[in-house]
Every structure is written in C-alpha cells, then in structure tokens.
Amino acid sequence: MIYHELTLAEVDVLWRAADKSGYPPEVVQSAYASLMRGVGLCDCEYTRLATGTGRRPYVCPFRGPRFRYGSPERLIETAIPWLLRFTARLRQQHLEWLERRRT
C-alpha cells in the first residue's frame, strides 16, 4: 500500500478551514503548536501518520491507536476540534489551579 503524507501547506489549509471561533488566541496558538509537533512537521517536510496497517493505516497521534483513519486529511480534520477542546480544558484547569493557589 502506498501511503499519502501531507505537507505543511496542506495541513495549514486544513487548519484555516477549521472553526476556531470561541477560543482565546492563546488556546488556538497552543493547539496549533501541538498539532505541528504531533504530526511531525516540526522537524520533517511531511507528516508521519501512517503507523498502522490495513484499510485505516493512519493512527491519531493525539488519541491513540483506537482512532484510525483511511486518509491523513480526515485524521487532521477530526484532530483539530479535539485539540482545541483539550487545550482549552487544560488552560481552564491551569487557571483554576492558579486561583486556588492564590487564595
């Protein structure tokens, strides 16, 4: 089977198409950085997502081997909203922790 990996430009198109309304800029920037690290675009020219076998060889690096996809585009499209929610939740927990620590 021939695997298709994405370039930075292709991932950026998918990122721009995602709905990021309602999230603070810090959350969006942090989620974008997590996306780039997770798909391997920090140090490579192409993503490194095809780690499985069979009809769904693209394993989500964020949610584990249970989440497998038939194309890298679909993986990225579903990972972006999850990353935004996860990053927002982490930020909220951190802010709550700081507030509890302050009192």
mmCIF file of C-alpha atoms in Angstrom:
data_model
loop_
_atom_site.group_PDB
_atom_site.id
_atom_site.type_symbol
_atom_site.label_atom_id
_atom_site.label_comp_id
_atom_site.label_asym_id
_atom_site.label_seq_id
_atom_site.Cartn_x
_atom_site.Cartn_y
_atom_site.Cartn_z
ATOM 1 C CA MET A 1 0.000 0.000 0.000
ATOM 2 C CA ILE A 2 1.236 3.475 -0.841
ATOM 3 C CA TYR A 3 0.789 5.945 1.983
ATOM 4 C CA HIS A 4 -0.007 9.583 1.358
ATOM 5 C CA GLU A 5 1.513 12.051 3.790
ATOM 6 C CA LEU A 6 0.744 15.774 3.988
ATOM 7 C CA THR A 7 2.992 18.811 3.660
ATOM 8 C CA LEU A 8 2.948 21.864 5.907
ATOM 9 C CA ALA A 9 0.939 23.806 3.302
ATOM 10 C CA GLU A 10 -1.733 21.090 3.161
ATOM 11 C CA VAL A 11 -2.018 20.946 6.953
ATOM 12 C CA ASP A 12 -2.252 24.758 7.096
ATOM 13 C CA VAL A 13 -5.182 24.690 4.651
ATOM 14 C CA LEU A 14 -6.990 22.212 6.900
ATOM 15 C CA TRP A 15 -6.146 24.344 9.963
ATOM 16 C CA ARG A 16 -7.510 27.527 8.369
ATOM 17 C CA ALA A 17 -10.729 25.722 7.359
ATOM 18 C CA ALA A 18 -11.412 24.608 10.943
ATOM 19 C CA ASP A 19 -13.811 26.591 13.116
ATOM 20 C CA LYS A 20 -11.778 28.220 15.878
ATOM 21 C CA SER A 21 -14.385 30.749 16.998
ATOM 22 C CA GLY A 22 -14.987 30.911 20.695
ATOM 23 C CA TYR A 23 -11.422 30.023 21.665
ATOM 24 C CA PRO A 24 -8.917 32.566 23.010
ATOM 25 C CA PRO A 25 -5.831 33.241 20.862
ATOM 26 C CA GLU A 26 -3.554 31.531 23.401
ATOM 27 C CA VAL A 27 -5.548 28.313 23.107
ATOM 28 C CA VAL A 28 -5.512 28.449 19.302
ATOM 29 C CA GLN A 29 -1.739 29.041 19.192
ATOM 30 C CA SER A 30 -1.051 26.255 21.664
ATOM 31 C CA ALA A 31 -3.318 23.819 19.796
ATOM 32 C CA TYR A 32 -1.569 24.685 16.515
ATOM 33 C CA ALA A 33 1.838 24.040 18.082
ATOM 34 C CA SER A 34 0.583 20.712 19.451
ATOM 35 C CA LEU A 35 -0.739 19.778 16.022
ATOM 36 C CA MET A 36 2.590 20.511 14.363
ATOM 37 C CA ARG A 37 4.525 18.501 16.969
ATOM 38 C CA GLY A 38 2.063 15.628 16.872
ATOM 39 C CA VAL A 39 2.053 15.151 13.127
ATOM 40 C CA GLY A 40 5.831 15.557 12.897
ATOM 41 C CA LEU A 41 6.058 18.795 10.937
ATOM 42 C CA CYS A 42 8.494 20.414 13.374
ATOM 43 C CA ASP A 43 11.466 18.518 12.002
ATOM 44 C CA CYS A 44 10.250 16.914 8.738
ATOM 45 C CA GLU A 45 8.936 18.018 5.393
ATOM 46 C CA TYR A 46 5.972 15.617 5.501
ATOM 47 C CA THR A 47 3.705 14.303 8.230
ATOM 48 C CA ARG A 48 4.398 10.918 9.813
ATOM 49 C CA LEU A 49 0.952 9.488 10.392
ATOM 50 C CA ALA A 50 0.887 6.091 8.673
ATOM 51 C CA THR A 51 1.848 3.842 11.560
ATOM 52 C CA GLY A 52 -0.875 1.209 11.236
ATOM 53 C CA THR A 53 -1.834 -1.391 8.660
ATOM 54 C CA GLY A 54 -4.945 -2.388 6.754
ATOM 55 C CA ARG A 55 -7.716 -0.167 5.455
ATOM 56 C CA ARG A 56 -7.100 2.500 8.112
ATOM 57 C CA PRO A 57 -3.343 2.932 8.392
ATOM 58 C CA TYR A 58 -3.377 6.481 9.772
ATOM 59 C CA VAL A 59 -3.302 6.363 13.578
ATOM 60 C CA CYS A 60 -4.128 9.531 15.504
ATOM 61 C CA PRO A 61 -1.037 10.618 17.475
ATOM 62 C CA PHE A 62 -3.214 12.504 19.971
ATOM 63 C CA ARG A 63 -5.889 9.973 20.890
ATOM 64 C CA GLY A 64 -4.125 6.660 20.395
ATOM 65 C CA PRO A 65 -4.481 3.531 18.259
ATOM 66 C CA ARG A 66 -8.233 3.242 18.748
ATOM 67 C CA PHE A 67 -8.662 6.241 16.441
ATOM 68 C CA ARG A 68 -7.578 5.153 12.976
ATOM 69 C CA TYR A 69 -8.414 6.792 9.672
ATOM 70 C CA GLY A 70 -8.272 5.961 5.980
ATOM 71 C CA SER A 71 -6.714 9.274 4.986
ATOM 72 C CA PRO A 72 -4.420 11.814 6.646
ATOM 73 C CA GLU A 73 -6.826 14.615 5.739
ATOM 74 C CA ARG A 74 -9.625 13.003 7.730
ATOM 75 C CA LEU A 75 -7.307 12.434 10.678
ATOM 76 C CA ILE A 76 -6.270 16.109 10.759
ATOM 77 C CA GLU A 77 -9.874 17.316 10.302
ATOM 78 C CA THR A 78 -11.028 15.352 13.335
ATOM 79 C CA ALA A 79 -7.925 16.077 15.424
ATOM 80 C CA ILE A 80 -8.201 19.880 15.192
ATOM 81 C CA PRO A 81 -11.506 20.295 17.117
ATOM 82 C CA TRP A 82 -10.358 17.730 19.679
ATOM 83 C CA LEU A 83 -7.048 19.580 20.180
ATOM 84 C CA LEU A 84 -8.840 22.902 20.615
ATOM 85 C CA ARG A 85 -11.204 21.479 23.241
ATOM 86 C CA PHE A 86 -8.391 19.650 25.025
ATOM 87 C CA THR A 87 -6.126 22.717 25.078
ATOM 88 C CA ALA A 88 -8.965 24.945 26.309
ATOM 89 C CA ARG A 89 -9.732 22.468 29.095
ATOM 90 C CA LEU A 90 -6.059 22.312 30.128
ATOM 91 C CA ARG A 91 -5.849 26.094 30.172
ATOM 92 C CA GLN A 92 -9.008 26.345 32.278
ATOM 93 C CA GLN A 93 -7.694 23.769 34.751
ATOM 94 C CA HIS A 94 -4.413 25.652 34.997
ATOM 95 C CA LEU A 95 -6.200 28.945 35.651
ATOM 96 C CA GLU A 96 -8.338 27.292 38.327
ATOM 97 C CA TRP A 97 -5.225 25.816 39.918
ATOM 98 C CA LEU A 98 -3.567 29.246 39.974
ATOM 99 C CA GLU A 99 -6.683 30.751 41.567
ATOM 100 C CA ARG A 100 -6.792 28.065 44.273
ATOM 101 C CA ARG A 101 -3.090 28.541 44.932
ATOM 102 C CA ARG A 102 -3.527 32.294 45.255
ATOM 103 C CA THR A 103 -6.193 32.016 47.971
#
